mmCIF file of C-alpha atoms in Angstrom:
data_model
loop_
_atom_site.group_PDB
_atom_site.id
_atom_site.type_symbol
_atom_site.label_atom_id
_atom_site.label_comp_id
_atom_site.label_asym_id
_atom_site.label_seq_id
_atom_site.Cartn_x
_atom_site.Cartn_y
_atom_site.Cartn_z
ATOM 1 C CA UNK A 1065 29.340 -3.954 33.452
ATOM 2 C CA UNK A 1066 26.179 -2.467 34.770
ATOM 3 C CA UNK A 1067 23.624 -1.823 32.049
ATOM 4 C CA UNK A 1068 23.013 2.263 31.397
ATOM 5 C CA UNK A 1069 19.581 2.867 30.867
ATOM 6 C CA UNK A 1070 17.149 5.495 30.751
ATOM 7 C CA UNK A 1071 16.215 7.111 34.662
ATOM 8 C CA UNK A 1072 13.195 5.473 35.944
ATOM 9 C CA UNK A 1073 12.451 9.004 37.490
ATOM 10 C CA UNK A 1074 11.864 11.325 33.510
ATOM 11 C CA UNK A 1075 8.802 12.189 32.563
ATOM 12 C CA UNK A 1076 8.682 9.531 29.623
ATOM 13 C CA UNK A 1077 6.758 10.417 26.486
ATOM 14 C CA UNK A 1078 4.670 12.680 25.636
ATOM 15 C CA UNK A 1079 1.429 11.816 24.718
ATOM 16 C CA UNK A 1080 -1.516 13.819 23.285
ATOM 17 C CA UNK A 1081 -5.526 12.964 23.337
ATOM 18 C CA UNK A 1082 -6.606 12.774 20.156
ATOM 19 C CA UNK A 1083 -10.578 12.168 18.908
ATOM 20 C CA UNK A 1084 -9.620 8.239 18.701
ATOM 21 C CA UNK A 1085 -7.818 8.026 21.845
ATOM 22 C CA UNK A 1086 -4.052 8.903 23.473
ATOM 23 C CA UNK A 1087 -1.993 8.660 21.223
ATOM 24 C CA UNK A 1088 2.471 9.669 21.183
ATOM 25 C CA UNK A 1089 3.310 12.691 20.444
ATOM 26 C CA UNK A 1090 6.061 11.595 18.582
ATOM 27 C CA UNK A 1091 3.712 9.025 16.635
ATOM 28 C CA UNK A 1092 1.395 12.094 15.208
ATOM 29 C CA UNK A 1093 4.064 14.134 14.365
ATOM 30 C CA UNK A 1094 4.250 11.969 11.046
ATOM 31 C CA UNK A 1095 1.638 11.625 8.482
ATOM 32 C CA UNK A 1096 -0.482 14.656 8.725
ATOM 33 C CA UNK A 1097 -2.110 16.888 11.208
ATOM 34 C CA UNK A 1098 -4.941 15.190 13.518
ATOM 35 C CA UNK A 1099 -6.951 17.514 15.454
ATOM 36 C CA UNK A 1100 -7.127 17.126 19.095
ATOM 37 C CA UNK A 1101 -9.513 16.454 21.953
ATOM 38 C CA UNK A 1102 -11.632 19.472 22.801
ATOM 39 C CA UNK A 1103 -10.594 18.985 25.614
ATOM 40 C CA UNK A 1104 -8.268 21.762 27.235
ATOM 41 C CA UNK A 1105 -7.328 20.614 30.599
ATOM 42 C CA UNK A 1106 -6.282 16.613 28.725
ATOM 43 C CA UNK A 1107 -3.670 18.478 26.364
ATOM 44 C CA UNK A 1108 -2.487 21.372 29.052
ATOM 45 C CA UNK A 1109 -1.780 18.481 31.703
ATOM 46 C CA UNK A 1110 0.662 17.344 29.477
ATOM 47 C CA UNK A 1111 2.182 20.515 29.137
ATOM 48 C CA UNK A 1112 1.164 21.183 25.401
ATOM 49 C CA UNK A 1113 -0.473 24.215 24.734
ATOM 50 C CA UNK A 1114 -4.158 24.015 23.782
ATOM 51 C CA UNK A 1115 -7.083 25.926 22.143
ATOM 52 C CA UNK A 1116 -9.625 24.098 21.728
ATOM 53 C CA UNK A 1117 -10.551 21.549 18.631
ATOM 54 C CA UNK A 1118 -9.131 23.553 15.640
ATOM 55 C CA UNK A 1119 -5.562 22.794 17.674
ATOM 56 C CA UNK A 1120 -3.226 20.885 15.432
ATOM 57 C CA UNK A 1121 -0.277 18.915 16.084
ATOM 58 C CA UNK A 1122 2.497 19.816 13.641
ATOM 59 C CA UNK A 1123 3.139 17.312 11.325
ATOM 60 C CA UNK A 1124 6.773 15.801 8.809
ATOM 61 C CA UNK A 1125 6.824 13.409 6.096
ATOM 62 C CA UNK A 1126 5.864 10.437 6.996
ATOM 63 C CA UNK A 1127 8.701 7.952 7.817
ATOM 64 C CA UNK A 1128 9.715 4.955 10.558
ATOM 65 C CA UNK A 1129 13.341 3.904 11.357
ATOM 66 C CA UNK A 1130 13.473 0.250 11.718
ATOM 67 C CA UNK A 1131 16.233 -1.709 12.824
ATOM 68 C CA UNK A 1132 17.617 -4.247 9.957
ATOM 69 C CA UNK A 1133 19.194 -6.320 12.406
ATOM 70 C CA UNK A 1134 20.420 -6.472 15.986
ATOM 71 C CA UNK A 1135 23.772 -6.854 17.726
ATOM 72 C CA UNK A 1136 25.683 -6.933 20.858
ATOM 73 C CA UNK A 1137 25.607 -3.058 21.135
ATOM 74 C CA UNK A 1138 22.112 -2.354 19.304
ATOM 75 C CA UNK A 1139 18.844 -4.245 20.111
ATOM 76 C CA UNK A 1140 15.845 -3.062 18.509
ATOM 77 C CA UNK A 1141 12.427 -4.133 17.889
ATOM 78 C CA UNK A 1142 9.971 -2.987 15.208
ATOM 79 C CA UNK A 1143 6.708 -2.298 16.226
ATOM 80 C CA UNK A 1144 3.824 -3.042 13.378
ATOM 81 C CA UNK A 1145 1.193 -0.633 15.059
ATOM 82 C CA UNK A 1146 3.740 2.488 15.168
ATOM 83 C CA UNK A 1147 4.873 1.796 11.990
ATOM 84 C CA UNK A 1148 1.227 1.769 10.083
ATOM 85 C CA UNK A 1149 0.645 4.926 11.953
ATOM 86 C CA UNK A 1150 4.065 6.582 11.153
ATOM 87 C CA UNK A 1151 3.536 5.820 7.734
ATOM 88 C CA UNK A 1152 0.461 7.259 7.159
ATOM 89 C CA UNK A 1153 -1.034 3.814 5.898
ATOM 90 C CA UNK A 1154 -5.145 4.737 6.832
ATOM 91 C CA UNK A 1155 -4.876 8.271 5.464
ATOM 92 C CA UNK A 1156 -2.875 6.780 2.203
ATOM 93 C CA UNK A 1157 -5.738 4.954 1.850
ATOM 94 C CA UNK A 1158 -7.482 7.463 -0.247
ATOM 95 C CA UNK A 1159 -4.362 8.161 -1.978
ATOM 96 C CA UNK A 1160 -5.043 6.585 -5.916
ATOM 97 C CA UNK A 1161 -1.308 6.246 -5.855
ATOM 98 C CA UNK A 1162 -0.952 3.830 -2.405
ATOM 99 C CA UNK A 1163 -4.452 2.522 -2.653
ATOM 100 C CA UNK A 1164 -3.463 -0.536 -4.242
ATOM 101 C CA UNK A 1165 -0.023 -1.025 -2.078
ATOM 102 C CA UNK A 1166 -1.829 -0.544 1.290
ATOM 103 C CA UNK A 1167 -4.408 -3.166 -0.202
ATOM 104 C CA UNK A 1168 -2.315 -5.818 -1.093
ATOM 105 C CA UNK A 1169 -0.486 -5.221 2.585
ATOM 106 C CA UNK A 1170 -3.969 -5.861 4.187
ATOM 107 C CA UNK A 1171 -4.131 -9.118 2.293
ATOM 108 C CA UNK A 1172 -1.142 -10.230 3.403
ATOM 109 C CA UNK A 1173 -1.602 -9.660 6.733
ATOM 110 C CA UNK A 1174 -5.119 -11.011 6.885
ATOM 111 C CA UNK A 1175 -3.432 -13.966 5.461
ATOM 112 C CA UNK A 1176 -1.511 -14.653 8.489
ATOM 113 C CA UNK A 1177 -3.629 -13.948 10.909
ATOM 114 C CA UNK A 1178 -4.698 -10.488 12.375
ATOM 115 C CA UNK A 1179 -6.481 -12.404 15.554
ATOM 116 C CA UNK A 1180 -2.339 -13.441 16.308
ATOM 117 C CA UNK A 1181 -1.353 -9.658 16.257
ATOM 118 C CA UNK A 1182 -1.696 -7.164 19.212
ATOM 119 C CA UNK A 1183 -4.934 -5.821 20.257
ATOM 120 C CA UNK A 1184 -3.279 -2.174 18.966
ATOM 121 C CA UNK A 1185 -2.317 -3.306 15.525
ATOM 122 C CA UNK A 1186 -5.906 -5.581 15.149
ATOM 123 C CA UNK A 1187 -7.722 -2.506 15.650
ATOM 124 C CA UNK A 1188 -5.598 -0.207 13.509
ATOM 125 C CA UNK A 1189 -5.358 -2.639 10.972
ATOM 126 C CA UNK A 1190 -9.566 -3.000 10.900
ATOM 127 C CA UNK A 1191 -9.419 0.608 10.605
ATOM 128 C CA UNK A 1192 -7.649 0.826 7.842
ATOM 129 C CA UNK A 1193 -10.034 -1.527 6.149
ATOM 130 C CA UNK A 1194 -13.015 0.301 7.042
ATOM 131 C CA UNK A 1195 -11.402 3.101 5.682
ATOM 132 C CA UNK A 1196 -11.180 1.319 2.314
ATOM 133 C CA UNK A 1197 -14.690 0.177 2.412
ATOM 134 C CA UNK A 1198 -15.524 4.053 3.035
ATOM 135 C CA UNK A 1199 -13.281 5.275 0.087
ATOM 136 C CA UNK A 1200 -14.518 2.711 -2.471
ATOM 137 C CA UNK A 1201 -18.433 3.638 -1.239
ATOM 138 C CA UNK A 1202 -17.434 7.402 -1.854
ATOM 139 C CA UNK A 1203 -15.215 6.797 -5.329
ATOM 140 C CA UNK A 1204 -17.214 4.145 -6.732
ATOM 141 C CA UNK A 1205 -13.798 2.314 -7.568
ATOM 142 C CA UNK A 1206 -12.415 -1.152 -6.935
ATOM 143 C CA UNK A 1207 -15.176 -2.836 -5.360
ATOM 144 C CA UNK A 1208 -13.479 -6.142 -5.733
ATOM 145 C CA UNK A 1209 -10.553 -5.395 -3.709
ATOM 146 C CA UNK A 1210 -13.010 -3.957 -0.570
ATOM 147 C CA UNK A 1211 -15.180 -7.652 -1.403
ATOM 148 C CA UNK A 1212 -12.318 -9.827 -1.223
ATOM 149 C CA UNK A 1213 -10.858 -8.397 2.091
ATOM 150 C CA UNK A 1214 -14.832 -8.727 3.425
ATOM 151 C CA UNK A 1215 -14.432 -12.357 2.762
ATOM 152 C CA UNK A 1216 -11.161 -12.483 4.395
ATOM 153 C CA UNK A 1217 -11.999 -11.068 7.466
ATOM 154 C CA UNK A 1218 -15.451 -13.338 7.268
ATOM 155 C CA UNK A 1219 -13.203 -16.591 7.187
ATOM 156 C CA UNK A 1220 -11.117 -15.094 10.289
ATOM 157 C CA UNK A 1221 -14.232 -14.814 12.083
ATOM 158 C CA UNK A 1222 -15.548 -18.335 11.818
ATOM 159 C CA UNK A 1223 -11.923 -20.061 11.857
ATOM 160 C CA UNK A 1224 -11.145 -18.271 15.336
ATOM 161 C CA UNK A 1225 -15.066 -18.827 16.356
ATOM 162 C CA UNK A 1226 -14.068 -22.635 16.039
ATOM 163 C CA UNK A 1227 -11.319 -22.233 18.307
ATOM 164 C CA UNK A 1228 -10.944 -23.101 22.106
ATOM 165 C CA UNK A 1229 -14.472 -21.907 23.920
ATOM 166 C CA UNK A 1230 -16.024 -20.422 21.029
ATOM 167 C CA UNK A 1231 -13.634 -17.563 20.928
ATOM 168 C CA UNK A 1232 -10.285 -16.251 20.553
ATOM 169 C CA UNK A 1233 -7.762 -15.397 23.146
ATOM 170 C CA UNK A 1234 -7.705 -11.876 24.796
ATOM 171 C CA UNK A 1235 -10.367 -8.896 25.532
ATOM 172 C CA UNK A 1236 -13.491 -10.002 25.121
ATOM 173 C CA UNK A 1237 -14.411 -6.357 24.753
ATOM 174 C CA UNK A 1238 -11.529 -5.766 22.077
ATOM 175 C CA UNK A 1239 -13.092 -8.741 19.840
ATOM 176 C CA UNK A 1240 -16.751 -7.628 19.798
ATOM 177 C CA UNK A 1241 -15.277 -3.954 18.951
ATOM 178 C CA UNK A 1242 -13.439 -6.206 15.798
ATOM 179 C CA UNK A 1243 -16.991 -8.113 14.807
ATOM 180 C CA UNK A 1244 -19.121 -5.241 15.052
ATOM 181 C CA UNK A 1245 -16.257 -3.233 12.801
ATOM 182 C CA UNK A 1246 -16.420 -6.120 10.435
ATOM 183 C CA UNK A 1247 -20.489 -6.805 10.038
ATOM 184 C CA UNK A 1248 -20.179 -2.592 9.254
ATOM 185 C CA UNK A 1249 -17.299 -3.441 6.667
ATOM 186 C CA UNK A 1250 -19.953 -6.086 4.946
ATOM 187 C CA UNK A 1251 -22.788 -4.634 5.066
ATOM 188 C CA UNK A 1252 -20.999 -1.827 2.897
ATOM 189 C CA UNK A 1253 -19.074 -4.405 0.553
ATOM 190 C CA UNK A 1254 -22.325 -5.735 0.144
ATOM 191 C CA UNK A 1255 -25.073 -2.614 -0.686
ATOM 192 C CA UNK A 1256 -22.323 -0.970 -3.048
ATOM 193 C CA UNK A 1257 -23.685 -0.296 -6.595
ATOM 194 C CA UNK A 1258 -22.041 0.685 -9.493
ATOM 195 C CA UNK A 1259 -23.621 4.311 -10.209
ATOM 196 C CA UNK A 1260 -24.082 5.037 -13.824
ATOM 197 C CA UNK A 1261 -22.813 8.320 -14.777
ATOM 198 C CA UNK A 1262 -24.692 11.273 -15.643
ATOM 199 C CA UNK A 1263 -26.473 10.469 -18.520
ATOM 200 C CA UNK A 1264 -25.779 14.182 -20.260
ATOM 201 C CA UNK A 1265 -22.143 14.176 -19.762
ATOM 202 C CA UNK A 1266 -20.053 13.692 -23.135
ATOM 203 C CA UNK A 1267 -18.193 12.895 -24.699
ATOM 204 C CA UNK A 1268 -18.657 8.675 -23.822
ATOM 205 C CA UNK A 1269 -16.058 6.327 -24.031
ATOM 206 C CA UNK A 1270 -17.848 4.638 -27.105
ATOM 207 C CA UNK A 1271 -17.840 8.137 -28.756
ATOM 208 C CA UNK A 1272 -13.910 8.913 -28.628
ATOM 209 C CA UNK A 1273 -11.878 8.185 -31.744
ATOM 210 C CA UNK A 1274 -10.039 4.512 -31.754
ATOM 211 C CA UNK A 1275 -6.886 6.564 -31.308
ATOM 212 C CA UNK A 1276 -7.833 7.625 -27.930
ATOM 213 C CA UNK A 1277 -9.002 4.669 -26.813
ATOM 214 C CA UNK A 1278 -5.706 2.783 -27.770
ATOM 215 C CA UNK A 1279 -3.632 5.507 -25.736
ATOM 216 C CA UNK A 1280 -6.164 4.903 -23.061
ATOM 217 C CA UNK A 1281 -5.301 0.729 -23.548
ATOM 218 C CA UNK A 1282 -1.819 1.338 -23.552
ATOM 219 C CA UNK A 1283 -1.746 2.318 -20.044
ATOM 220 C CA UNK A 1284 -2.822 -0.663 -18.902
ATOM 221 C CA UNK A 1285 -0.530 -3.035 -17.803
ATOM 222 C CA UNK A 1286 -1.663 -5.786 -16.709
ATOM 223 C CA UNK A 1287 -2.723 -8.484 -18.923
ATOM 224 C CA UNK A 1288 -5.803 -9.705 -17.177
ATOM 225 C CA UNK A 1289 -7.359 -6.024 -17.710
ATOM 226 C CA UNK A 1290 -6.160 -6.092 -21.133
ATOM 227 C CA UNK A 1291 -8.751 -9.660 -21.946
ATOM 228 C CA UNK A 1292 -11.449 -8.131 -19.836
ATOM 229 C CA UNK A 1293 -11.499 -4.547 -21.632
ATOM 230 C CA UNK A 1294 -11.623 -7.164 -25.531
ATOM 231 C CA UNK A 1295 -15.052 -8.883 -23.355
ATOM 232 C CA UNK A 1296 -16.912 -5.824 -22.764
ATOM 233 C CA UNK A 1297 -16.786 -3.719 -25.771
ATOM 234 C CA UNK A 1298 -16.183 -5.334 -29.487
ATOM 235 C CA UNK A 1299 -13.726 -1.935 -30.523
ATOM 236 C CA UNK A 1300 -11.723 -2.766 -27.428
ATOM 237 C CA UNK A 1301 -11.380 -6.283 -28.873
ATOM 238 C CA UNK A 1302 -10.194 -5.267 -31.822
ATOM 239 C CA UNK A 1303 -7.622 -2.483 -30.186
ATOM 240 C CA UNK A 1304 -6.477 -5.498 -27.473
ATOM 241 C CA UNK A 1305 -5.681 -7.953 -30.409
ATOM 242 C CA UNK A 1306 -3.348 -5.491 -32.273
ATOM 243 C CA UNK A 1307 0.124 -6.773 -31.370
ATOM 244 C CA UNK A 1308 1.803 -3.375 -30.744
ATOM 245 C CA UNK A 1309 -0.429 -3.679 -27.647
ATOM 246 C CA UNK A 1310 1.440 -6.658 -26.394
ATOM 247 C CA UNK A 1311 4.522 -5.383 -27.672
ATOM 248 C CA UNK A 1312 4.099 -2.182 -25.583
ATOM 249 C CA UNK A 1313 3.252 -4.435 -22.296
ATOM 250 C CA UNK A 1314 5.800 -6.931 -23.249
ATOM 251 C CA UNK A 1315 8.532 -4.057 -23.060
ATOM 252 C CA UNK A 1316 7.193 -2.541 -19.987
ATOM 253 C CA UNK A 1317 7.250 -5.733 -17.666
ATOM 254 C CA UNK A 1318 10.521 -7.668 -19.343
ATOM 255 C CA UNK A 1319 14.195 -6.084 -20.361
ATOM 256 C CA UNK A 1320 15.580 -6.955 -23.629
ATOM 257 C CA UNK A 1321 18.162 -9.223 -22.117
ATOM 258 C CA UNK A 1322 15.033 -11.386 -21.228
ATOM 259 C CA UNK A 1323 13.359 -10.960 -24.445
ATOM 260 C CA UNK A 1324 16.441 -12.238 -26.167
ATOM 261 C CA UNK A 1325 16.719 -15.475 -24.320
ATOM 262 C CA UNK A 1326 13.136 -16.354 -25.187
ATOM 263 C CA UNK A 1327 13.341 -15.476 -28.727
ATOM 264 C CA UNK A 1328 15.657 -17.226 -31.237
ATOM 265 C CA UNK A 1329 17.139 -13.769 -33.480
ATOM 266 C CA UNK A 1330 17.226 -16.545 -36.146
ATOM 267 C CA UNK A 1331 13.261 -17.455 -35.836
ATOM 268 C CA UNK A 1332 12.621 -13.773 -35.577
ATOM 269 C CA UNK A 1333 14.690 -12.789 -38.766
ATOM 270 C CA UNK A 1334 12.562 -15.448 -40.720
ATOM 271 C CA UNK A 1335 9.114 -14.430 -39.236
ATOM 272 C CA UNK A 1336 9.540 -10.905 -40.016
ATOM 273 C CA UNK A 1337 6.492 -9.226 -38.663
ATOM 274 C CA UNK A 1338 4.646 -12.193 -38.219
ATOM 275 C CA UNK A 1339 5.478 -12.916 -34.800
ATOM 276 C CA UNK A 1340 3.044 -13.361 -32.016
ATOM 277 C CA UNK A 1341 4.083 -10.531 -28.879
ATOM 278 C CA UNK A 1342 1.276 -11.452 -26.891
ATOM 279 C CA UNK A 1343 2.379 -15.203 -27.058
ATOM 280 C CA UNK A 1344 5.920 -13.738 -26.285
ATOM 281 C CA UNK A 1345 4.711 -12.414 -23.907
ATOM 282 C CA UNK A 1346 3.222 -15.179 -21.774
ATOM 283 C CA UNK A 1347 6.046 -17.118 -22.325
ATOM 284 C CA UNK A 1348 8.146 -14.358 -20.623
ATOM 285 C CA UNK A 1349 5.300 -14.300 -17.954
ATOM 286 C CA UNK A 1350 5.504 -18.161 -17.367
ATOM 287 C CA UNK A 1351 9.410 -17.887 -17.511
ATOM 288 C CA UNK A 1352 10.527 -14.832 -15.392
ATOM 289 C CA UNK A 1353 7.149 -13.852 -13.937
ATOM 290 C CA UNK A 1354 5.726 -10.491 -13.221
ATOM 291 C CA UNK A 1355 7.319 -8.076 -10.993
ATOM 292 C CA UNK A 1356 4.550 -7.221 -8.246
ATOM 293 C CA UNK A 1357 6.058 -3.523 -7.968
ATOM 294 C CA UNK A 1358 4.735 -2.731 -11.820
ATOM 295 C CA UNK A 1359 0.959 -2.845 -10.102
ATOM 296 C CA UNK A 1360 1.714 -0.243 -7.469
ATOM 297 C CA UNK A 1361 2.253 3.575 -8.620
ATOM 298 C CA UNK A 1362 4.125 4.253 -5.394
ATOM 299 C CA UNK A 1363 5.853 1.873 -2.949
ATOM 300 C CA UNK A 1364 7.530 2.508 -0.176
ATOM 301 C CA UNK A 1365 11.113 3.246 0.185
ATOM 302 C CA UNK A 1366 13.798 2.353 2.227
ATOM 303 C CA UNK A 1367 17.065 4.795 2.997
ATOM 304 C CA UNK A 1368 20.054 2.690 2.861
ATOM 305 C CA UNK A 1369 21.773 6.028 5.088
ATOM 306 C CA UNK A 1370 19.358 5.892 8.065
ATOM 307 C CA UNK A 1371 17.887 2.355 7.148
ATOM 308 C CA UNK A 1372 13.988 4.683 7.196
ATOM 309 C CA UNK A 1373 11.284 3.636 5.426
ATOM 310 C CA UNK A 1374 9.177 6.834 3.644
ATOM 311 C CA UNK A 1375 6.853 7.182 0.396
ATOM 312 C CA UNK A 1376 8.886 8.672 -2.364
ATOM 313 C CA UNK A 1377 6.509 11.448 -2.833
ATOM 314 C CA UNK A 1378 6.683 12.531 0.288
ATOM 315 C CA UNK A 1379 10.608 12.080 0.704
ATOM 316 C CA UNK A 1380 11.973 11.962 4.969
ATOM 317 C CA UNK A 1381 14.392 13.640 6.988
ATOM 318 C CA UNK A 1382 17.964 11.761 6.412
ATOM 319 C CA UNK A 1383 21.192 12.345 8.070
ATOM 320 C CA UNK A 1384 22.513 13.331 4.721
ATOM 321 C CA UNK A 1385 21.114 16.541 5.177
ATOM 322 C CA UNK A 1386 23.365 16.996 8.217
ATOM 323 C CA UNK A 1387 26.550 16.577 6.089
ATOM 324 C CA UNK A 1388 26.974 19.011 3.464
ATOM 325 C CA UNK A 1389 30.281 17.274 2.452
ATOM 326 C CA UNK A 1390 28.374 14.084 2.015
ATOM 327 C CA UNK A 1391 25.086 15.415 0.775
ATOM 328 C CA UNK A 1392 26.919 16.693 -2.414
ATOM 329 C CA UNK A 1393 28.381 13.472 -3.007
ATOM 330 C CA UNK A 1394 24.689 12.315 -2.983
ATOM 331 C CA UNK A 1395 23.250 14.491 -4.987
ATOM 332 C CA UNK A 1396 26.460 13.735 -7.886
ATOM 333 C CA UNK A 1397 25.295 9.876 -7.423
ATOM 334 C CA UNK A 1398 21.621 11.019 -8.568
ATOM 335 C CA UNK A 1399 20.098 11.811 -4.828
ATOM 336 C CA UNK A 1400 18.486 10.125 -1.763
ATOM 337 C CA UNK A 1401 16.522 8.277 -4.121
ATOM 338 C CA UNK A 1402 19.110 6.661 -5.333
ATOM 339 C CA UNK A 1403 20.277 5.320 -2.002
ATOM 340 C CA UNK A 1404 16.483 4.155 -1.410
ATOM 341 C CA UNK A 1405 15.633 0.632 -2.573
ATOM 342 C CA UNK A 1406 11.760 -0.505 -2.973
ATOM 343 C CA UNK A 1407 9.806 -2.451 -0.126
ATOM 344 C CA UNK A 1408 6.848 -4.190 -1.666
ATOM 345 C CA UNK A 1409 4.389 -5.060 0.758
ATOM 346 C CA UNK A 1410 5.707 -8.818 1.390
ATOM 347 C CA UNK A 1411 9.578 -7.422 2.353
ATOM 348 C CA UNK A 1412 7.822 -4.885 4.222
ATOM 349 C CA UNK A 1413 5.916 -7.670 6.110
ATOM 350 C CA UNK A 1414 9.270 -9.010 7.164
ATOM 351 C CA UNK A 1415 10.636 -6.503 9.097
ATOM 352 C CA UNK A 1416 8.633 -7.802 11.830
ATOM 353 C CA UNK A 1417 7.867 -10.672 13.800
ATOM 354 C CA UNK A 1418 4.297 -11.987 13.034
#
């Protein structure tokens, strides 16, 4: 059977000069509007209307369909470059909700290599981390996270420096573009310093009441925060050893099903009030471990009805909203989000080949 595919004679896609380059049309319609080139004659060739720099493209949620897996009749392939960009992940950056998810991502990725991905996805993916190192110069926030991806991308530098000929495969061009991007991402990691703040503002965190400062503790939740907030101020310590503390975390991170097989009711019934929750709840900890999603305040979704990932907040266009019959059934089972299952940064690694 001869294979049906698309004539070699259409105009293909449609592609738009943007201030970093050509870029899809298709690929800015999601996450935002980007201005374009100033350019008139570049966008009007295309046959896109344009007037001047203050054009922009129209933008929708952001969101990527990815293929799950292939068969006879459907082969697809999912593209790590379009899918960053779909997704909005440099602009997200400054996002305090996705700062941490698009960090750990980076991590990951750094950990397997960037100098193995496509010259495209290297350079959006160094973007993304000079974005960060911009962001955490501007906030003052979370300079460890921008000083442990600096070392990260130092080690990638010497390990693929070692390699065959002193450097590593592909443009020579591309790769001095990716060290000159990184000595700028260090030399930022590096001159960053904690500004004090203004010395007139009140009230100070040693002036609030002890009850403000335990709501503020109780929002913490992770335990490693929890021991460095008792090391730098002595009424933190004594808020941090008070066991509803632990209790409160314990509760957050573990159900009571897992409590229960942990705890003898027996023991507990005999210790009254006595027992330790922070112990409690290392012992969960060591047993069950932490779930990584508890650390990010948004994650990325994925639509079990059009298999699309999107951010939560931002929700995506889903075929459900072409079926009224089956959009009401939907909405009865508690909405899209309901169909959508989380994809921390590791499963979200795995939709594609690296």
């Amino acid at each position: 059977m001869a294979f049906i595919s698309k004539d070699f004679r259409s105009p293909g896609e449609a592609w738009v000069k943007t201030e970093e380059g050509w870029e899809r049309k298709k690929v800015l319609e999601c996450g935002g509007k980007r201005k374009r080139h100033s350019s008139e004659g570049s966008i009007s060739d295309l046959g896109i209307s344009g007037e001047g720099e203050n054009d922009e493209v129209g933008c929708m949620p952001p969101h990527y369909h990815i293929t799950i897996r292939c068969t006879r009749e459907i082969a697809g392939f999912n593209g790590l470059t379009e899918a960053v960009k779909r997704l909005d992940f440099r602009r997200s950056v400054r996002d305090r909700k996705r700062f941490h998810y698009i960090c750990a991502f980076l991590l990951l990725v750094s950990n397997k290599g960037i100098a193995s991905l496509p010259g495209s996805a290297q350079r959006q993916l160094l973007q993304m981390v000079e974005e960060v190192a911009s962001h955490v110069n501007d906030s003052q926030q979370h300079p460890n996270v921008l000083r442990g991806l600096a070392l990260k991308l130092e080690h990638i530098v010497n390990q693929e420096n070692q390699k065959c000929w002193g450097k590593p495969l592909g443009s020579t061009y591309l790769w001095q573009e990716h060290v000159a991007r990184i000595k700028r991402i260090q030399r930022v990691a590096s001159q960053i310093e904690i500004r004090e703040p203004d010395p007139k503002a009140t009230p100070k965190l040693h002036e609030l009441p002890e009850e403000c400062v335990r709501e503020i503790i109780l929002c913490i939740a992770d335990h490693r925060d929890l021991e460095s907030a008792a090391e730098a101020w002595e009424t933190m310590a004594k808020l941090v050893s008070e066991q509803r503390i632990w209790r409160e975390l314990t509760r957050f991170h573990f159900n009571q099903r897992q409590i229960n097989t942990i705890l003898d009711l027996d023991k507990i019934k005999q210790m009254g009030e006595t027992k330790d929750w922070k112990q409690i709840y290392h012992q969960l900890r060591r047993t069950y471990g932490v779930n990584d999603d508890y650390q990010f305040a948004e994650v990325l979704a994925l639509c079990r009805s059009c298999c699309c990932l999107f951010w939560p907040s931002d929700g995506h266009p889903c075929i459900v909203d072409q079926s009224p019959d089956y959009k009401q059934r939907v909405e009865e089972a508690g909405g899209q989000l309901a169909l959508a299952q989380p994809v921390p940064p590791a499963q979200f690694l795995k939709y594609f080949s690296l």
